[in-house]
Coordinates of C-alpha atoms in Angstrom, one line a residue:
Chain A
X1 CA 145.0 202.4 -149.9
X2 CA 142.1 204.1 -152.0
X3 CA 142.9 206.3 -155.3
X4 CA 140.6 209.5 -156.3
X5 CA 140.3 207.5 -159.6
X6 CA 140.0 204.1 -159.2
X7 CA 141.8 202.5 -161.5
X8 CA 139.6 199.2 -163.6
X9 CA 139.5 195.8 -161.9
X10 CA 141.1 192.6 -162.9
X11 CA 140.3 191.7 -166.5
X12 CA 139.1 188.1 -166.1
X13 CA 136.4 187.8 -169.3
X14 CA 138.5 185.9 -172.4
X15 CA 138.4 187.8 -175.4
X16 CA 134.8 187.3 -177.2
X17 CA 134.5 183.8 -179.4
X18 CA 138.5 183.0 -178.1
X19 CA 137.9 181.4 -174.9
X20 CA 141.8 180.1 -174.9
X21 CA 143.0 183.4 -174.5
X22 CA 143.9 185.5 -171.6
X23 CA 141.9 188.6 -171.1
X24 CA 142.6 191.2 -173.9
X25 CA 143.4 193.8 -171.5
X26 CA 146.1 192.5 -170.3
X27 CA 148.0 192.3 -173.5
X28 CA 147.5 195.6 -173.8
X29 CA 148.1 196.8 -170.5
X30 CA 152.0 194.4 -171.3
X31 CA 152.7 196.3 -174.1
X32 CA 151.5 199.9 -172.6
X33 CA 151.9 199.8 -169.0
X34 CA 153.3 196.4 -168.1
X35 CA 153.3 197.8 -163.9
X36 CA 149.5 199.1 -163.9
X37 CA 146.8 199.4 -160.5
X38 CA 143.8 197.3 -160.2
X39 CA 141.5 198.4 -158.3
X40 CA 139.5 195.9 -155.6
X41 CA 136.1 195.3 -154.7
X42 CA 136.7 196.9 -151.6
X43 CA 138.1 200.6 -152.3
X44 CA 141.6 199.7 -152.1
X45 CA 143.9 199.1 -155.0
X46 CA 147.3 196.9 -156.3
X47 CA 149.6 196.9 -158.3
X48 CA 149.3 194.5 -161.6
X49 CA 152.5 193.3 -163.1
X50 CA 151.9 191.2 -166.9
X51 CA 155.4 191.8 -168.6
X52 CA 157.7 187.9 -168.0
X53 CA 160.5 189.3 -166.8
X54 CA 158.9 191.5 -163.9
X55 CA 156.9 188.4 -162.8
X56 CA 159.7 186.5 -162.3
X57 CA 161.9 189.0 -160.6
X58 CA 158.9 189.8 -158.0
X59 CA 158.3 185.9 -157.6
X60 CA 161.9 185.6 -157.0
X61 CA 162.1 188.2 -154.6
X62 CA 161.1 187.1 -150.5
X63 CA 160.8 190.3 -149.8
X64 CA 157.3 190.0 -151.7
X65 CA 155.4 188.4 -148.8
X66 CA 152.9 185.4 -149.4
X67 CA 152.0 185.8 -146.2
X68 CA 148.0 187.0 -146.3
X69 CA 148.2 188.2 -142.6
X70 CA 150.3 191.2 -143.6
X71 CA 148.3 194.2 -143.9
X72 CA 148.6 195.4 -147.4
X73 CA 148.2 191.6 -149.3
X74 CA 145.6 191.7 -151.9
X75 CA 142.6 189.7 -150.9
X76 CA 139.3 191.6 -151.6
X77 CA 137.0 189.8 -154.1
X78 CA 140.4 187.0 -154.7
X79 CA 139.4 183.5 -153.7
X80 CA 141.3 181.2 -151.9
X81 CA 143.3 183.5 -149.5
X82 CA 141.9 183.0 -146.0
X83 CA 143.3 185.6 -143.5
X84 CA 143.3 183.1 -140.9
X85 CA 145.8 182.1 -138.2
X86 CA 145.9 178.5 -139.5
X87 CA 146.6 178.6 -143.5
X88 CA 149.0 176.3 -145.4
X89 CA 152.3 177.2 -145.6
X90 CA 152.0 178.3 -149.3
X91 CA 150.9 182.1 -147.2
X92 CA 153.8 181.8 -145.2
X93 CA 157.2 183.2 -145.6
X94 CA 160.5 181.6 -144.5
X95 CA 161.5 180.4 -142.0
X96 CA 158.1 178.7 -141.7
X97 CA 157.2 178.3 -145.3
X98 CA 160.9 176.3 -145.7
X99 CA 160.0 173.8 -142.5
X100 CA 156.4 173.3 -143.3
X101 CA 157.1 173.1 -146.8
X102 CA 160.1 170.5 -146.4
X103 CA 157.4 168.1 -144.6
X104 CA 156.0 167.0 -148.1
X105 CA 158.7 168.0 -150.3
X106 CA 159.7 164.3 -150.7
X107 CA 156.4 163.0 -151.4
X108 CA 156.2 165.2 -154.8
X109 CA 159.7 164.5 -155.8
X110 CA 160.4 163.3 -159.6
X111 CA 161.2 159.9 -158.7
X112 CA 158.5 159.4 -156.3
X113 CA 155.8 160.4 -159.1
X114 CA 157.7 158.6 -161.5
X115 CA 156.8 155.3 -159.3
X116 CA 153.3 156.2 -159.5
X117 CA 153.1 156.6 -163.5
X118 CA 151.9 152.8 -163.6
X119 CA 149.3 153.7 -161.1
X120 CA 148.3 156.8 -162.3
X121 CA 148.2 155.1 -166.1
X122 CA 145.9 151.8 -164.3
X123 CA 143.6 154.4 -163.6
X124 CA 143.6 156.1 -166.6
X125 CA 142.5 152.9 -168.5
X126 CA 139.7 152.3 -165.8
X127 CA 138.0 155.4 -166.8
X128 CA 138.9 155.3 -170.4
X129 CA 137.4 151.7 -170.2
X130 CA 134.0 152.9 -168.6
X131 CA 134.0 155.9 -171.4
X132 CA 134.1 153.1 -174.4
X133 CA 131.3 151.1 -172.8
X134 CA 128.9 154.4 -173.3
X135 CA 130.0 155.3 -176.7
X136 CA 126.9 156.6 -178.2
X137 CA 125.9 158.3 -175.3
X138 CA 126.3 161.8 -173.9
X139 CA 129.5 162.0 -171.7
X140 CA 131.0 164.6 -170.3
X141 CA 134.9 164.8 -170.6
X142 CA 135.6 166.8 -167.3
X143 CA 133.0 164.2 -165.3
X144 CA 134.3 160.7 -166.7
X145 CA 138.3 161.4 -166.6
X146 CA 139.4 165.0 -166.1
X147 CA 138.3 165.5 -162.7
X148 CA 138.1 161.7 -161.1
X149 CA 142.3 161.1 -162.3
X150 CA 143.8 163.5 -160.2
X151 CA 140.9 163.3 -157.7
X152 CA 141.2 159.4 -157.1
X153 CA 145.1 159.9 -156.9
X154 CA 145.3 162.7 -154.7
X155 CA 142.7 160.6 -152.6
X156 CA 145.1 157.6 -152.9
X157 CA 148.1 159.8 -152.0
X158 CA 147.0 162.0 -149.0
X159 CA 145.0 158.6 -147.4
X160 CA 141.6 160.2 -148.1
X161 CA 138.4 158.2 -148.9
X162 CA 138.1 158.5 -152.6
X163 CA 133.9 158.4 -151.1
X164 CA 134.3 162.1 -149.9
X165 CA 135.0 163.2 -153.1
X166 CA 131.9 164.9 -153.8
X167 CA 132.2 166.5 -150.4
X168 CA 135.4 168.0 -151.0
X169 CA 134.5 168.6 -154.8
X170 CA 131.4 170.8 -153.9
X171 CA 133.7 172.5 -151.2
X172 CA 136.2 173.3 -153.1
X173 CA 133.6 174.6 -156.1
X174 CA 132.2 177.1 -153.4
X175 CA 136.1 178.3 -152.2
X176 CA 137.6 178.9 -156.1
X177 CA 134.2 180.8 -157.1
X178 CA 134.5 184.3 -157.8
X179 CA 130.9 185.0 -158.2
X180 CA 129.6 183.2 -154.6
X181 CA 128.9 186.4 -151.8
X182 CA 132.0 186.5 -149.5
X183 CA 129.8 184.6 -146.5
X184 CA 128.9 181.9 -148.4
X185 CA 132.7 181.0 -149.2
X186 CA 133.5 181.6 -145.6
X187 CA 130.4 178.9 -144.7
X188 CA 132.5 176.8 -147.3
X189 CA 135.3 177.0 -145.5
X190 CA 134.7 175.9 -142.1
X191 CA 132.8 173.0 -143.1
X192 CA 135.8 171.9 -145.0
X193 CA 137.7 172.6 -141.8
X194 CA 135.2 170.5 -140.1
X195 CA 135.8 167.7 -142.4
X196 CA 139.4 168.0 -142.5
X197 CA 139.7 167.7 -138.9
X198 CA 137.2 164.6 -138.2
X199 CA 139.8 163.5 -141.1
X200 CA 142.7 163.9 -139.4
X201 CA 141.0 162.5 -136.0
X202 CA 140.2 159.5 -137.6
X203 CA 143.9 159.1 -139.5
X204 CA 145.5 160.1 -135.6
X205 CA 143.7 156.9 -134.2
X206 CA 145.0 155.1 -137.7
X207 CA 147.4 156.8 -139.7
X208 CA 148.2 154.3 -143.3
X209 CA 150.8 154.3 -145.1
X210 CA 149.8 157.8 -146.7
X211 CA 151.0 161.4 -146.8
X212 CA 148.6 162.3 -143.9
X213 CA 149.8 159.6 -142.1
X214 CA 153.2 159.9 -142.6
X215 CA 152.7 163.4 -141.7
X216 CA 150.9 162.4 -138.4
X217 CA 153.6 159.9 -137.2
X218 CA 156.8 161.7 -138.3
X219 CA 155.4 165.2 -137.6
X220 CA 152.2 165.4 -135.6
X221 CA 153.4 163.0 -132.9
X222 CA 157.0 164.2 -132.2
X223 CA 155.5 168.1 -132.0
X224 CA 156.8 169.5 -135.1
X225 CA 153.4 170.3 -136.0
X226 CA 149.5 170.3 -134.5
X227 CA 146.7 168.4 -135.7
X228 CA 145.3 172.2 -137.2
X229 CA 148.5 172.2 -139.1
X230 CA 148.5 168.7 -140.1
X231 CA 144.3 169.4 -141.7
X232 CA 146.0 172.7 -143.0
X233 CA 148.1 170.1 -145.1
X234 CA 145.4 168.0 -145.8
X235 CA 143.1 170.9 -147.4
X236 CA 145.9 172.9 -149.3
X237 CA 146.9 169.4 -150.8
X238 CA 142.9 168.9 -151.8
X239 CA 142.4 171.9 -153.0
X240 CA 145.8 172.1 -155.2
X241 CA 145.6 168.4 -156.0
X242 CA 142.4 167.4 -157.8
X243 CA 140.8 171.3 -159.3
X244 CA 144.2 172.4 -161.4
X245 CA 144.9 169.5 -163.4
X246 CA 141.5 168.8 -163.8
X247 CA 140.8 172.1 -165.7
X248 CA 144.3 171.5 -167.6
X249 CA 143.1 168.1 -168.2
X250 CA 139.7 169.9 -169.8
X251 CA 141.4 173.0 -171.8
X252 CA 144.0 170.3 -173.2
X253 CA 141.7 167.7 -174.8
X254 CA 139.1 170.4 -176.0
X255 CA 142.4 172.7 -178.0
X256 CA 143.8 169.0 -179.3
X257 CA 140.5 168.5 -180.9
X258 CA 140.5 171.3 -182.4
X259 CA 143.9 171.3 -183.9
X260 CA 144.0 167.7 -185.7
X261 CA 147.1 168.4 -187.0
X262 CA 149.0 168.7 -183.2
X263 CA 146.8 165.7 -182.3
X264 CA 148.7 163.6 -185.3
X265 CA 151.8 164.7 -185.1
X266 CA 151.6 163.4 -180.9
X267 CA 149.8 160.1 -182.0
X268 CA 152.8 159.4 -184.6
X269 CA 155.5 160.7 -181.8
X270 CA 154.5 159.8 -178.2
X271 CA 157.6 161.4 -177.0
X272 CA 156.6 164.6 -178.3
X273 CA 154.0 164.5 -175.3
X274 CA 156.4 165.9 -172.2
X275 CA 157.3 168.7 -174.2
X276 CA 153.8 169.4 -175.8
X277 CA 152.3 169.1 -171.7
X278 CA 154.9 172.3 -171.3
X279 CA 153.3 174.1 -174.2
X280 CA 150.0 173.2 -172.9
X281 CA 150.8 174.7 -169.2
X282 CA 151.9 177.9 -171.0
X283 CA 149.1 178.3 -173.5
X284 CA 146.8 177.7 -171.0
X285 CA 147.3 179.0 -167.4
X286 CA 144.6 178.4 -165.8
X287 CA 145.7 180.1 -162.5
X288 CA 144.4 183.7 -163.2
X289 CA 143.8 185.5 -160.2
X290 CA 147.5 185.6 -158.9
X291 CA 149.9 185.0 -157.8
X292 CA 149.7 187.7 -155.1
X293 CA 152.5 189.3 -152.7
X294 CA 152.7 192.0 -150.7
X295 CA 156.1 193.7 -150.3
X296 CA 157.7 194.5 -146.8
X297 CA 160.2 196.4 -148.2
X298 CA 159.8 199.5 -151.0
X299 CA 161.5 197.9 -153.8
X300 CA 161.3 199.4 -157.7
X301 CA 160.3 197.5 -160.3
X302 CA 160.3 198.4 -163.9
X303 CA 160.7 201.7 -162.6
X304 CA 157.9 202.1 -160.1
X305 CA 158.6 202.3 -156.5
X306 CA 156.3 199.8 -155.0
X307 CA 156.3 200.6 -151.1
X308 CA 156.4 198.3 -147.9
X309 CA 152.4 197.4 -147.3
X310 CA 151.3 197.9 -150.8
X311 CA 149.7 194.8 -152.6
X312 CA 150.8 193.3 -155.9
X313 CA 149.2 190.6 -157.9
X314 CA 150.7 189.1 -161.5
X315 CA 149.3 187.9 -164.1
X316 CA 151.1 184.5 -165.3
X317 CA 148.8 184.0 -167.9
X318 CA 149.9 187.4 -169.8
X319 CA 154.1 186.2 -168.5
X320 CA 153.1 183.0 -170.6
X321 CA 151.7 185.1 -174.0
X322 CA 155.0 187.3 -174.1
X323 CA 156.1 187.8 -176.8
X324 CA 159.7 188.4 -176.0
X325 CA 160.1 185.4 -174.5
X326 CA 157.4 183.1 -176.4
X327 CA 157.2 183.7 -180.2
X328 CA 153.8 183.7 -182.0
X329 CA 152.7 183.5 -178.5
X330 CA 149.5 183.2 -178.7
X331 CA 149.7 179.9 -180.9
X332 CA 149.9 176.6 -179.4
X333 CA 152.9 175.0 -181.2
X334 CA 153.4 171.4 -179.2
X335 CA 157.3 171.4 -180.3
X336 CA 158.2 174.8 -178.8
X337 CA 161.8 175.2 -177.8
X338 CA 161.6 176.9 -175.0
X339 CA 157.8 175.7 -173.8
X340 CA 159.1 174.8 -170.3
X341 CA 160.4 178.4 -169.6
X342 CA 156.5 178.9 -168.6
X343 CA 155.6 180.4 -165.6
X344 CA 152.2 178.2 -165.4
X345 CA 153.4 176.8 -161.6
X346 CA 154.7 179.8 -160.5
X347 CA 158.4 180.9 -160.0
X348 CA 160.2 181.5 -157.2
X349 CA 160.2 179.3 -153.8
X350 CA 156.5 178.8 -154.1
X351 CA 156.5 177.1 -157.2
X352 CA 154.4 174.3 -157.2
X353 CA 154.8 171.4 -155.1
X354 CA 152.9 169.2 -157.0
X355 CA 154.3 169.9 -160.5
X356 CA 156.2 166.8 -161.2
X357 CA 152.7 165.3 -160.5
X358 CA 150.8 167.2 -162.0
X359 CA 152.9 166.3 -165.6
X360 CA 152.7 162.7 -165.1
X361 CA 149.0 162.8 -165.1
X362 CA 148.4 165.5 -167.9
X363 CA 151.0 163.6 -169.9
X364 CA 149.3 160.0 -169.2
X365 CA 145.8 161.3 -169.6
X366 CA 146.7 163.2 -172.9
X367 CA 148.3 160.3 -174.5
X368 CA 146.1 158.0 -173.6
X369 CA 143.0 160.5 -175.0
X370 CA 144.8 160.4 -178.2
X371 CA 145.7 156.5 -178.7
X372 CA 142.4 155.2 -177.5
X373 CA 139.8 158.2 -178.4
X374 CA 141.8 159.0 -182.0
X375 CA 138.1 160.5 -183.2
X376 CA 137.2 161.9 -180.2
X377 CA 135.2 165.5 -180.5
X378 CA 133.2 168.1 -179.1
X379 CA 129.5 167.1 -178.8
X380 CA 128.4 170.9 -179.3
X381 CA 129.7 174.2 -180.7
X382 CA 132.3 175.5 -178.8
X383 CA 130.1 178.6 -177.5
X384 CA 127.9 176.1 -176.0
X385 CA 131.3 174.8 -173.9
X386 CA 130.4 176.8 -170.3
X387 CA 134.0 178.1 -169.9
X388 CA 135.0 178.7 -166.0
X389 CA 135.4 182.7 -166.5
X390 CA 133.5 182.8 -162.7
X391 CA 136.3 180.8 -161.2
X392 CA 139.8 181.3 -160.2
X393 CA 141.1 178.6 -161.7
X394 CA 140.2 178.7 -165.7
X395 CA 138.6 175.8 -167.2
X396 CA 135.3 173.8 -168.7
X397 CA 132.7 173.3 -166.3
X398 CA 131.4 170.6 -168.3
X399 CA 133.2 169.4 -172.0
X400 CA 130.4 167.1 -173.6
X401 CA 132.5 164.7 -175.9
X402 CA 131.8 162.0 -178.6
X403 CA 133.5 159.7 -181.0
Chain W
X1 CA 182.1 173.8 -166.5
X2 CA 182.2 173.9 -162.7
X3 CA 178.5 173.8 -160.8
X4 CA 177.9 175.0 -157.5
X5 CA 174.8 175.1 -155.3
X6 CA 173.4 176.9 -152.9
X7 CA 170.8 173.8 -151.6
X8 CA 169.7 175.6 -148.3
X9 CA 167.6 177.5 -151.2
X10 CA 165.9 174.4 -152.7
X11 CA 162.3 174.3 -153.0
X12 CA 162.6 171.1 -154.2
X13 CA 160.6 172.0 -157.2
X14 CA 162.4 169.0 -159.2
X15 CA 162.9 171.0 -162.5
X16 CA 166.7 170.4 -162.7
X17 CA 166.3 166.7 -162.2
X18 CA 163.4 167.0 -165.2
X19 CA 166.4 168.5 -167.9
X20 CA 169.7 167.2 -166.7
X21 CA 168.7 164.0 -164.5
X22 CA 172.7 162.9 -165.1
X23 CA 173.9 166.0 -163.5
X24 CA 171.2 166.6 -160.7
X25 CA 169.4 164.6 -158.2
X26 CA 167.1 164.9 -155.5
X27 CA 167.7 162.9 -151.9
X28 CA 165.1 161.0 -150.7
X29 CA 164.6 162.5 -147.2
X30 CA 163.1 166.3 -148.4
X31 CA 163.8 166.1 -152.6
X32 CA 166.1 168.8 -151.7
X33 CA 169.2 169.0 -155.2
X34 CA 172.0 167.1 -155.1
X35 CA 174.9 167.4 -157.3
X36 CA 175.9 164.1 -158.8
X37 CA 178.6 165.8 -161.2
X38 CA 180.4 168.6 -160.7
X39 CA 182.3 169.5 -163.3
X40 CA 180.0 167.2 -166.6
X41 CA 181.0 166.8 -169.2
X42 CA 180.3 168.6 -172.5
X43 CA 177.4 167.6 -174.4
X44 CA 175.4 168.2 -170.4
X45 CA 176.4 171.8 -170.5
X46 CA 173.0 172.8 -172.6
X47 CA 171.3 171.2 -170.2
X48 CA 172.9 172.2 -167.1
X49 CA 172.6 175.9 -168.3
X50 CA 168.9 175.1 -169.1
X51 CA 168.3 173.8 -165.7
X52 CA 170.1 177.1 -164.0
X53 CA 167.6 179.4 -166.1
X54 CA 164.4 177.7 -164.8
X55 CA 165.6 176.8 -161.4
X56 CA 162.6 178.8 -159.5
X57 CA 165.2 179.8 -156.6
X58 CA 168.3 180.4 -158.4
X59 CA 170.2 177.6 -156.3
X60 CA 171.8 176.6 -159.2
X61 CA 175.4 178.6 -160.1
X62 CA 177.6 178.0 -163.7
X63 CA 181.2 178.7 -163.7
X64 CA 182.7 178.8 -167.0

């Protein structure tokens, strides 16, 4: 697909001085032309959908492939969207997205997470407790809790060795960068594979009581799945597991101490923390290169005829900032009705697997921030705070913090 | 109110047992829904219709 006149590229750059906010363009382009092109770093172009209600009806449509292998699915200059014969099942369609996906459904369910609060607080006081003892120091937020919580329990969960975390850290720095050349990420990605699959050798020979072990004995060894499928697993539950909270952990403590009134209001009513970790999701979503589909059908939306073999990706962080769902959208108001009607994970059968984990930890971590830190700050201005605008996942890359 | 579901859907996204945890479960083999009330009563009806909106595979029907 190639235009005569390209249309512009993705807006990714936050408007100047409000690093919080999506990328001007793409207010505009809701308001004006809410189904637009984008054009791709390789000639072709997209479609770019950034109204709510057309997200969620091409989300909640199958017949919008997530399956990268069809021709058509956007993937020039997006990270994260190997065209390879073994990839997770979140580029897969049903059939095989359902079964694959069913394999670990369980381990992500409310009640499951729910059993793992205690945990996930224990650890949580661990780090908080190393933070105190450098008070006075320089610390960085995103190195001493935002990234080591849902790193250390995604390590605990999957039956990884919370040691290769810097391994799979750097790895997975390389594989969300927009800005690395194309052969470097691939060179990311097969030693990752590498790792994964002396991983899953190793956990074959002794599989614990983990995900990856579970997955190995109930799945792996009856033939349901192959080891390649079973270190698919293992890096799409990496990958997903440790880099998205941790930026939501990052973006939420820097835009609670900046609004001291929010931050009081949650200290004086803990409870008001589940619905203010929905506001948060929406405000922020940090997933901004996609979702992306590819329809196998021609199917109008909005009153454009998208055909079969044409790519679309939509922006969730303009669905969030709607305003005729979301009020005053572009205010972060922690009591916000209808906060949860965010599409932050996603919509449709894709939605994140790891959501009801992913709020346990944002709402421990963010309470526990604001009872034990109550003066914590920003250690420099905030255009000093290198914001993630190179990645495709939106975050700090370093929040230096006192108190 | 009468609730029916169409659970071959389920992504198991565990939204529904988030908003109405009286009306909907999740079983423990594949978190897959499961109705514990069919027909609740009142004051879960907010709830119920809340948890049909967000549902991200529309499993979840309302009868009036």
């Amino acid at each position: 697909m190639t235009l005569s006149t390209a249309p512009a590229p993705l807006p990714v750059e936050p408007p100047s001085g409000c690093p919080f906010d999506p990328p001007a363009a793409l207010g505009a382009l809701r308001t004006e032309q809410p189904i637009s092109k984008i054009s791709l770093p390789d000639g072709s172009w997209a479609w770019l959908a950034t109204r709510y209600a057309d997200i969620r009806a091409i989300l909640g449509d199958t017949r919008f492939s997530s399956d990268t292998t069809v021709h058509g699915y956007p993937l020039s200059g997006m990270t994260g969207g190997a065209n390879t014969d073994n990839r997770g099942f979140i580029r897969r369609d049903p059939p095989e997205h359902t079964r694959l996906r069913r394999m670990v459904t369980r381990e992500f369910m409310v009640k499951r997470v729910e059993a793992l609060r205690p945990e996930i607080q224990r650890i949580t006081d661990e780090l908080c407790d190393a933070m105190e003892r450098r008070a006075g120091q320089d610390v960085d937020l995103v190195e001493e809790l935002a990234l080591p919580v849902p790193s250390l329990v995604i390590s605990l969960l999957l039956g990884v060795p919370y040691d290769d975390h810097a391994i799979f850290q750097r790895l997975t720095g390389t594989l969300l960068s927009r800005t690395v050349p194309d052969d470097e990420r691939e060179t990311a990605r097969l030693e990752l594979r590498d790792y994964l699959d002396r991983l899953v050798t190793a956990k074959e020979a002794d599989p614990g009581d983990d995900i990856l072990g579970r997955l190995i004995v109930e799945q792996q060894r009856t033939g349901e799945i192959t080891h390649d499928e079973v270190a698919a697993f293992a890096a799409l539950l990496l990958i997903a597991g440790h880099e998205t909270t941790a930026n939501m952990i990052g973006l939420s403590a820097l835009t609670l101490m900046r609004d001291e009134e929010s931050a009081e209001r949650l200290r004086q009513e803990p409870a008001l923390i589940r619905g203010a970790v929905e506001e948060l999701l929406r405000f922020h979503s940090i997933i901004r290169n996609g979702p992306r589909r590819v329809a196998t059908a021609d199917i109008e939306i909005d009153g454009h005829l998208v055909r079969a073999g044409e790519g679309v990706v939509v922006a969730v962080a303009s669905a969030n900032r709607d305003e005729s769902v979301f009020a005053d959208a572009d205010r972060l108001d922690v009591c916000r009705p209808n906060a949860q009607h965010h599409v932050a994970f996603g919509y449709g059968i894709h939605q994140c697997l790891g959501q009801a984990l992913a709020r346990v930890e944002l709402q421990v971590v963010i309470g526990t921030l604001l009872r034990r830190f109550p003066t914590l700050r920003p250690a420099v201005p905030l255009e000093k705070i290198p914001f993630r605008t190179d990645m495709s996942i939106y975050g700090c890359h370093a929040l230096p913090v006192t108190w | 109110m009468k609730i029916t579901l169409d659970a071959d859907k389920c992504c198991a996204a565990g939204q529904c047992v988030l908003i109405a945890p009286e009306v909907f479960d999740q079983r423990d083999e594949d978190g897959v829904v499961v109705l514990l009330d069919a027909e609740p009563p009142a004051e879960q009806h907010d709830a119920v219709r809340e948890a049909a909106a967000i549902c991200p595979a529309a499993v979840i029907e309302v009868h009036a």
